PDB file of C-alpha atoms in Angstrom:
ATOM      1  CA  UNK I   1      57.055  92.249  98.588  1.00 63.00           C
ATOM      2  CA  UNK I   2      56.222  88.648  98.156  1.00 76.00           C
ATOM      3  CA  UNK I   3      57.897  86.751  95.480  1.00 88.00           C
ATOM      4  CA  UNK I   4      54.346  84.842  94.514  1.00 93.00           C
ATOM      5  CA  UNK I   5      51.203  87.350  94.376  1.00 95.00           C
ATOM      6  CA  UNK I   6      47.879  86.417  93.838  1.00 96.00           C
ATOM      7  CA  UNK I   7      44.137  88.695  94.092  1.00 96.00           C
ATOM      8  CA  UNK I   8      42.189  89.547  95.365  1.00 97.00           C
ATOM      9  CA  UNK I   9      42.756  87.811  98.404  1.00 95.00           C
ATOM     10  CA  UNK I  10      39.006  87.524  98.951  1.00 96.00           C
ATOM     11  CA  UNK I  11      36.230  86.759  96.541  1.00 97.00           C
ATOM     12  CA  UNK I  12      32.488  86.436  96.581  1.00 97.00           C
ATOM     13  CA  UNK I  13      30.347  85.946  93.426  1.00 97.00           C
ATOM     14  CA  UNK I  14      27.131  84.141  92.997  1.00 97.00           C
ATOM     15  CA  UNK I  15      26.676  80.847  91.359  1.00 97.00           C
ATOM     16  CA  UNK I  16      27.130  80.358  87.392  1.00 97.00           C
ATOM     17  CA  UNK I  17      29.373  83.444  87.302  1.00 97.00           C
ATOM     18  CA  UNK I  18      32.458  83.844  85.463  1.00 98.00           C
ATOM     19  CA  UNK I  19      35.478  83.595  87.712  1.00 98.00           C
ATOM     20  CA  UNK I  20      39.240  84.514  87.619  1.00 98.00           C
ATOM     21  CA  UNK I  21      41.989  84.844  90.381  1.00 98.00           C
ATOM     22  CA  UNK I  22      45.234  86.187  89.563  1.00 98.00           C
ATOM     23  CA  UNK I  23      49.102  85.247  89.973  1.00 98.00           C
ATOM     24  CA  UNK I  24      51.736  87.542  89.556  1.00 97.00           C
ATOM     25  CA  UNK I  25      55.707  86.223  90.421  1.00 95.00           C
ATOM     26  CA  UNK I  26      58.446  88.122  90.668  1.00 92.00           C
ATOM     27  CA  UNK I  27      60.866  85.635  89.963  1.00 85.00           C
ATOM     28  CA  UNK I  28      62.505  83.636  86.717  1.00 86.00           C
ATOM     29  CA  UNK I  29      60.590  79.907  86.917  1.00 87.00           C
ATOM     30  CA  UNK I  30      60.290  76.197  85.678  1.00 84.00           C
ATOM     31  CA  UNK I  31      56.632  75.363  86.710  1.00 87.00           C
ATOM     32  CA  UNK I  32      53.546  77.161  88.391  1.00 91.00           C
ATOM     33  CA  UNK I  33      51.165  74.909  90.322  1.00 92.00           C
ATOM     34  CA  UNK I  34      47.398  75.866  90.980  1.00 95.00           C
ATOM     35  CA  UNK I  35      46.084  73.496  94.050  1.00 95.00           C
ATOM     36  CA  UNK I  36      42.698  73.909  95.587  1.00 96.00           C
ATOM     37  CA  UNK I  37      42.438  73.989  99.149  1.00 95.00           C
ATOM     38  CA  UNK I  38      39.045  72.358 100.578  1.00 91.00           C
ATOM     39  CA  UNK I  39      37.040  74.289 103.082  1.00 85.00           C
ATOM     40  CA  UNK I  40      37.841  71.523 105.687  1.00 81.00           C
ATOM     41  CA  UNK I  41      42.045  71.786 104.747  1.00 82.00           C
ATOM     42  CA  UNK I  42      42.520  68.805 102.426  1.00 89.00           C
ATOM     43  CA  UNK I  43      44.999  70.542  99.234  1.00 93.00           C
ATOM     44  CA  UNK I  44      44.185  69.044  95.641  1.00 91.00           C
ATOM     45  CA  UNK I  45      46.726  69.598  92.507  1.00 89.00           C
ATOM     46  CA  UNK I  46      44.649  70.832  90.266  1.00 91.00           C
ATOM     47  CA  UNK I  47      47.471  71.721  87.559  1.00 87.00           C
ATOM     48  CA  UNK I  48      50.998  72.220  86.905  1.00 88.00           C
ATOM     49  CA  UNK I  49      51.899  74.445  83.500  1.00 86.00           C
ATOM     50  CA  UNK I  50      54.800  76.071  82.350  1.00 85.00           C
ATOM     51  CA  UNK I  51      53.044  77.383  79.105  1.00 87.00           C
ATOM     52  CA  UNK I  52      50.425  78.035  77.084  1.00 90.00           C
ATOM     53  CA  UNK I  53      46.877  77.157  78.550  1.00 93.00           C
ATOM     54  CA  UNK I  54      45.726  74.122  80.393  1.00 92.00           C
ATOM     55  CA  UNK I  55      41.744  72.834  80.852  1.00 92.00           C
ATOM     56  CA  UNK I  56      40.287  70.556  83.230  1.00 89.00           C
ATOM     57  CA  UNK I  57      36.385  70.644  83.034  1.00 93.00           C
ATOM     58  CA  UNK I  58      35.189  73.693  83.858  1.00 96.00           C
ATOM     59  CA  UNK I  59      38.652  74.976  85.580  1.00 95.00           C
ATOM     60  CA  UNK I  60      41.187  76.650  82.732  1.00 96.00           C
ATOM     61  CA  UNK I  61      44.535  77.396  83.694  1.00 95.00           C
ATOM     62  CA  UNK I  62      46.795  80.471  81.848  1.00 96.00           C
ATOM     63  CA  UNK I  63      50.401  81.548  82.046  1.00 95.00           C
ATOM     64  CA  UNK I  64      51.959  83.796  80.511  1.00 94.00           C
ATOM     65  CA  UNK I  65      55.632  83.491  81.016  1.00 91.00           C
ATOM     66  CA  UNK I  66      57.107  87.203  79.757  1.00 92.00           C
ATOM     67  CA  UNK I  67      55.004  89.583  82.432  1.00 94.00           C
ATOM     68  CA  UNK I  68      54.790  86.406  85.061  1.00 94.00           C
ATOM     69  CA  UNK I  69      51.525  86.426  85.359  1.00 96.00           C
ATOM     70  CA  UNK I  70      48.864  83.134  84.940  1.00 97.00           C
ATOM     71  CA  UNK I  71      45.503  83.174  85.609  1.00 98.00           C
ATOM     72  CA  UNK I  72      43.068  80.521  86.588  1.00 98.00           C
ATOM     73  CA  UNK I  73      39.943  80.644  85.404  1.00 98.00           C
ATOM     74  CA  UNK I  74      35.883  78.993  86.482  1.00 97.00           C
ATOM     75  CA  UNK I  75      32.843  78.780  84.249  1.00 96.00           C
ATOM     76  CA  UNK I  76      30.112  78.362  85.127  1.00 96.00           C
ATOM     77  CA  UNK I  77      30.831  78.658  89.236  1.00 97.00           C
ATOM     78  CA  UNK I  78      28.689  76.694  91.354  1.00 96.00           C
ATOM     79  CA  UNK I  79      28.929  76.394  95.555  1.00 96.00           C
ATOM     80  CA  UNK I  80      31.064  73.345  95.226  1.00 95.00           C
ATOM     81  CA  UNK I  81      34.013  75.367  94.074  1.00 96.00           C
ATOM     82  CA  UNK I  82      34.394  77.681  97.222  1.00 97.00           C
ATOM     83  CA  UNK I  83      37.571  77.108  98.387  1.00 96.00           C
ATOM     84  CA  UNK I  84      41.177  78.485  98.817  1.00 96.00           C
ATOM     85  CA  UNK I  85      43.502  78.712  95.432  1.00 97.00           C
ATOM     86  CA  UNK I  86      46.958  78.796  95.575  1.00 96.00           C
ATOM     87  CA  UNK I  87      49.014  79.793  92.989  1.00 96.00           C
ATOM     88  CA  UNK I  88      52.972  78.161  93.668  1.00 93.00           C
ATOM     89  CA  UNK I  89      55.975  78.485  91.614  1.00 91.00           C
ATOM     90  CA  UNK I  90      58.784  76.773  91.184  1.00 86.00           C
ATOM     91  CA  UNK I  91      62.245  78.928  90.237  1.00 80.00           C
ATOM     92  CA  UNK I  92      64.801  78.031  87.923  1.00 78.00           C
ATOM     93  CA  UNK I  93      67.135  78.405  91.135  1.00 71.00           C
ATOM     94  CA  UNK I  94      64.635  76.661  93.503  1.00 63.00           C
ATOM     95  CA  UNK I  95      65.709  72.702  93.213  1.00 63.00           C
ATOM     96  CA  UNK I  96      62.614  71.377  94.985  1.00 69.00           C
ATOM     97  CA  UNK I  97      61.471  74.263  96.399  1.00 78.00           C
ATOM     98  CA  UNK I  98      58.108  75.560  95.462  1.00 85.00           C
ATOM     99  CA  UNK I  99      57.022  78.663  96.643  1.00 89.00           C
ATOM    100  CA  UNK I 100      53.732  79.550  97.562  1.00 92.00           C
ATOM    101  CA  UNK I 101      50.867  82.646  97.231  1.00 93.00           C
ATOM    102  CA  UNK I 102      48.827  83.179 100.416  1.00 93.00           C
ATOM    103  CA  UNK I 103      46.001  82.391  98.168  1.00 94.00           C
ATOM    104  CA  UNK I 104      42.595  83.555  97.690  1.00 97.00           C
ATOM    105  CA  UNK I 105      40.034  82.508  99.308  1.00 96.00           C
ATOM    106  CA  UNK I 106      36.571  82.153  96.712  1.00 97.00           C
ATOM    107  CA  UNK I 107      32.963  82.183  98.390  1.00 97.00           C
ATOM    108  CA  UNK I 108      30.323  80.871  95.742  1.00 97.00           C
ATOM    109  CA  UNK I 109      26.445  81.373  97.192  1.00 97.00           C
ATOM    110  CA  UNK I 110      24.149  79.681  95.871  1.00 95.00           C
TER     111      UNK I 110
ATOM    112  CA  UNK A   1      42.772  54.002  98.927  1.00 61.00           C
ATOM    113  CA  UNK A   2      46.035  54.968  97.433  1.00 71.00           C
ATOM    114  CA  UNK A   3      47.290  58.216  98.874  1.00 91.00           C
ATOM    115  CA  UNK A   4      49.927  59.874 101.132  1.00 95.00           C
ATOM    116  CA  UNK A   5      48.546  59.554 104.969  1.00 95.00           C
ATOM    117  CA  UNK A   6      49.634  61.775 107.543  1.00 96.00           C
ATOM    118  CA  UNK A   7      49.333  61.093 111.847  1.00 95.00           C
ATOM    119  CA  UNK A   8      48.141  62.577 113.963  1.00 96.00           C
ATOM    120  CA  UNK A   9      44.788  64.716 112.616  1.00 95.00           C
ATOM    121  CA  UNK A  10      45.457  66.862 115.953  1.00 95.00           C
ATOM    122  CA  UNK A  11      48.265  67.360 119.057  1.00 96.00           C
ATOM    123  CA  UNK A  12      48.921  69.847 122.009  1.00 96.00           C
ATOM    124  CA  UNK A  13      52.624  69.435 123.205  1.00 96.00           C
ATOM    125  CA  UNK A  14      54.002  71.762 125.881  1.00 96.00           C
ATOM    126  CA  UNK A  15      56.949  73.323 125.485  1.00 97.00           C
ATOM    127  CA  UNK A  16      60.142  71.392 125.077  1.00 96.00           C
ATOM    128  CA  UNK A  17      58.347  67.707 124.807  1.00 96.00           C
ATOM    129  CA  UNK A  18      59.113  66.057 121.097  1.00 96.00           C
ATOM    130  CA  UNK A  19      57.123  64.531 119.142  1.00 96.00           C
ATOM    131  CA  UNK A  20      56.530  62.681 115.286  1.00 97.00           C
ATOM    132  CA  UNK A  21      54.478  63.438 112.703  1.00 97.00           C
ATOM    133  CA  UNK A  22      54.391  60.382 110.776  1.00 97.00           C
ATOM    134  CA  UNK A  23      53.436  60.654 106.418  1.00 97.00           C
ATOM    135  CA  UNK A  24      53.217  57.920 104.505  1.00 97.00           C
ATOM    136  CA  UNK A  25      52.615  56.579 100.575  1.00 96.00           C
ATOM    137  CA  UNK A  26      51.543  53.759  98.659  1.00 94.00           C
ATOM    138  CA  UNK A  27      51.850  55.153  95.470  1.00 91.00           C
ATOM    139  CA  UNK A  28      55.800  54.793  95.003  1.00 90.00           C
ATOM    140  CA  UNK A  29      56.177  58.193  94.860  1.00 91.00           C
ATOM    141  CA  UNK A  30      60.195  59.082  94.962  1.00 90.00           C
ATOM    142  CA  UNK A  31      59.567  62.719  96.037  1.00 91.00           C
ATOM    143  CA  UNK A  32      58.237  63.532  99.489  1.00 94.00           C
ATOM    144  CA  UNK A  33      57.931  67.073 101.391  1.00 95.00           C
ATOM    145  CA  UNK A  34      56.575  68.120 104.244  1.00 97.00           C
ATOM    146  CA  UNK A  35      55.551  71.888 104.418  1.00 96.00           C
ATOM    147  CA  UNK A  36      53.747  74.116 107.488  1.00 97.00           C
ATOM    148  CA  UNK A  37      50.704  76.401 106.826  1.00 95.00           C
ATOM    149  CA  UNK A  38      50.432  79.547 108.867  1.00 93.00           C
ATOM    150  CA  UNK A  39      47.580  81.320 109.444  1.00 84.00           C
ATOM    151  CA  UNK A  40      47.584  84.020 106.685  1.00 81.00           C
ATOM    152  CA  UNK A  41      50.774  82.940 104.883  1.00 85.00           C
ATOM    153  CA  UNK A  42      51.746  80.512 102.269  1.00 87.00           C
ATOM    154  CA  UNK A  43      52.722  77.322 102.662  1.00 92.00           C
ATOM    155  CA  UNK A  44      56.630  76.973 103.807  1.00 94.00           C
ATOM    156  CA  UNK A  45      58.716  73.850 102.930  1.00 93.00           C
ATOM    157  CA  UNK A  46      60.612  72.111 106.256  1.00 96.00           C
ATOM    158  CA  UNK A  47      62.095  69.882 104.474  1.00 95.00           C
ATOM    159  CA  UNK A  48      62.337  67.047 100.723  1.00 94.00           C
ATOM    160  CA  UNK A  49      63.632  63.959  99.466  1.00 94.00           C
ATOM    161  CA  UNK A  50      63.844  63.195  96.525  1.00 90.00           C
ATOM    162  CA  UNK A  51      64.173  59.691  97.616  1.00 92.00           C
ATOM    163  CA  UNK A  52      65.215  56.540 100.022  1.00 94.00           C
ATOM    164  CA  UNK A  53      68.342  57.881 102.409  1.00 94.00           C
ATOM    165  CA  UNK A  54      68.123  61.074 101.046  1.00 95.00           C
ATOM    166  CA  UNK A  55      66.891  64.424 102.358  1.00 95.00           C
ATOM    167  CA  UNK A  56      67.885  68.254 102.161  1.00 93.00           C
ATOM    168  CA  UNK A  57      66.763  71.434 104.452  1.00 93.00           C
ATOM    169  CA  UNK A  58      64.009  73.963 102.927  1.00 91.00           C
ATOM    170  CA  UNK A  59      62.916  77.103 103.500  1.00 90.00           C
ATOM    171  CA  UNK A  60      62.021  76.503 107.775  1.00 95.00           C
ATOM    172  CA  UNK A  61      64.106  73.475 108.961  1.00 96.00           C
ATOM    173  CA  UNK A  62      65.286  74.837 112.422  1.00 96.00           C
ATOM    174  CA  UNK A  63      63.695  72.716 114.834  1.00 95.00           C
ATOM    175  CA  UNK A  64      62.570  69.773 113.113  1.00 97.00           C
ATOM    176  CA  UNK A  65      64.768  66.868 111.801  1.00 97.00           C
ATOM    177  CA  UNK A  66      64.040  63.782 109.091  1.00 97.00           C
ATOM    178  CA  UNK A  67      64.639  60.857 107.936  1.00 96.00           C
ATOM    179  CA  UNK A  68      63.451  58.671 104.771  1.00 97.00           C
ATOM    180  CA  UNK A  69      64.763  54.811 104.930  1.00 96.00           C
ATOM    181  CA  UNK A  70      62.148  53.227 103.033  1.00 96.00           C
ATOM    182  CA  UNK A  71      60.297  54.959  99.708  1.00 95.00           C
ATOM    183  CA  UNK A  72      56.966  54.899 101.543  1.00 96.00           C
ATOM    184  CA  UNK A  73      57.651  56.878 104.932  1.00 97.00           C
ATOM    185  CA  UNK A  74      59.053  60.316 105.607  1.00 98.00           C
ATOM    186  CA  UNK A  75      58.549  61.240 109.639  1.00 98.00           C
ATOM    187  CA  UNK A  76      58.583  64.760 110.737  1.00 98.00           C
ATOM    188  CA  UNK A  77      60.683  65.014 114.315  1.00 97.00           C
ATOM    189  CA  UNK A  78      60.199  68.031 116.612  1.00 95.00           C
ATOM    190  CA  UNK A  79      62.686  67.732 119.458  1.00 89.00           C
ATOM    191  CA  UNK A  80      61.884  70.633 121.139  1.00 93.00           C
ATOM    192  CA  UNK A  81      58.727  71.994 120.686  1.00 95.00           C
ATOM    193  CA  UNK A  82      58.082  75.607 120.663  1.00 96.00           C
ATOM    194  CA  UNK A  83      54.506  78.293 120.211  1.00 95.00           C
ATOM    195  CA  UNK A  84      56.299  79.492 116.852  1.00 95.00           C
ATOM    196  CA  UNK A  85      56.093  75.395 116.260  1.00 96.00           C
ATOM    197  CA  UNK A  86      52.235  75.780 116.351  1.00 96.00           C
ATOM    198  CA  UNK A  87      50.839  75.267 113.006  1.00 96.00           C
ATOM    199  CA  UNK A  88      49.130  72.885 110.746  1.00 96.00           C
ATOM    200  CA  UNK A  89      51.592  70.320 108.784  1.00 97.00           C
ATOM    201  CA  UNK A  90      50.764  69.221 105.033  1.00 97.00           C
ATOM    202  CA  UNK A  91      53.048  66.347 104.114  1.00 97.00           C
ATOM    203  CA  UNK A  92      53.084  65.443 100.137  1.00 95.00           C
ATOM    204  CA  UNK A  93      54.471  63.767  97.492  1.00 93.00           C
ATOM    205  CA  UNK A  94      54.998  63.807  93.694  1.00 88.00           C
ATOM    206  CA  UNK A  95      55.899  61.050  91.489  1.00 81.00           C
ATOM    207  CA  UNK A  96      57.616  63.623  88.948  1.00 71.00           C
ATOM    208  CA  UNK A  97      60.724  66.692  89.739  1.00 67.00           C
ATOM    209  CA  UNK A  98      58.759  69.989  90.629  1.00 63.00           C
ATOM    210  CA  UNK A  99      60.276  71.181  88.282  1.00 59.00           C
ATOM    211  CA  UNK A 100      59.262  68.527  85.248  1.00 57.00           C
ATOM    212  CA  UNK A 101      57.200  70.053  82.103  1.00 51.00           C
ATOM    213  CA  UNK A 102      56.105  66.675  81.420  1.00 51.00           C
ATOM    214  CA  UNK A 103      52.987  65.720  83.997  1.00 52.00           C
ATOM    215  CA  UNK A 104      49.084  64.950  84.493  1.00 52.00           C
ATOM    216  CA  UNK A 105      47.106  67.126  86.483  1.00 43.00           C
ATOM    217  CA  UNK A 106      47.745  65.734  89.949  1.00 48.00           C
ATOM    218  CA  UNK A 107      51.358  66.482  90.366  1.00 74.00           C
ATOM    219  CA  UNK A 108      51.138  66.600  94.271  1.00 85.00           C
ATOM    220  CA  UNK A 109      49.510  64.287  96.025  1.00 90.00           C
ATOM    221  CA  UNK A 110      49.001  66.723  99.877  1.00 93.00           C
ATOM    222  CA  UNK A 111      48.028  64.430 102.961  1.00 94.00           C
ATOM    223  CA  UNK A 112      44.686  65.481 104.900  1.00 93.00           C
ATOM    224  CA  UNK A 113      47.263  67.818 107.483  1.00 95.00           C
ATOM    225  CA  UNK A 114      48.426  67.714 110.459  1.00 96.00           C
ATOM    226  CA  UNK A 115      47.110  70.876 113.185  1.00 95.00           C
ATOM    227  CA  UNK A 116      50.220  70.791 116.271  1.00 96.00           C
ATOM    228  CA  UNK A 117      49.379  73.373 118.913  1.00 96.00           C
ATOM    229  CA  UNK A 118      52.500  74.221 121.370  1.00 96.00           C
ATOM    230  CA  UNK A 119      51.454  75.659 124.940  1.00 94.00           C
TER     231      UNK A 119
END
């Protein structure tokens, strides 16, 4: 079993829909990262959080440390949100190592 | 533009050849990383550096070497290319320790990636 599991692996939705991507992990962590990989391959860091909730524009990330679970929400989704969203965790023992999920491929249709 | 610059973007190598992937950042970040991304798999850490002169192995260091003689540059060397090293390679940098809770939205800055094929 992977230390970081994302669901769903693929998600297709219509423009305007509320999107939720889930990330579950099995190790104790000091931080969790959400990243976005564009269709062209470039990767952008969206959030880093260790507790609670963060918001940036239409993106909201939450984390529940006790349940070892994080969610990334996108409100009023738009075709430009189409990308692969990646969850990564830094384990307590992990020095500078991030453990990455396989990613969730999101497609927003107009 | 400030950021992480990787070269080359694409390269085809023959088995046994050597090459260096270049990575440079102009943000004065202490932390730099090399990852590889294989299809359907999460990114894997190859090597990282916490400052000039200091490097350490990640999860998958075999077949690679790195150096960090300056804060700006962190080249990745493949000595004897093998088909298993066919992958997309990403360099990244960070001003903060990856576990630090005190940071803004953009913690890791990635290069555009280098697609390497070994035939």
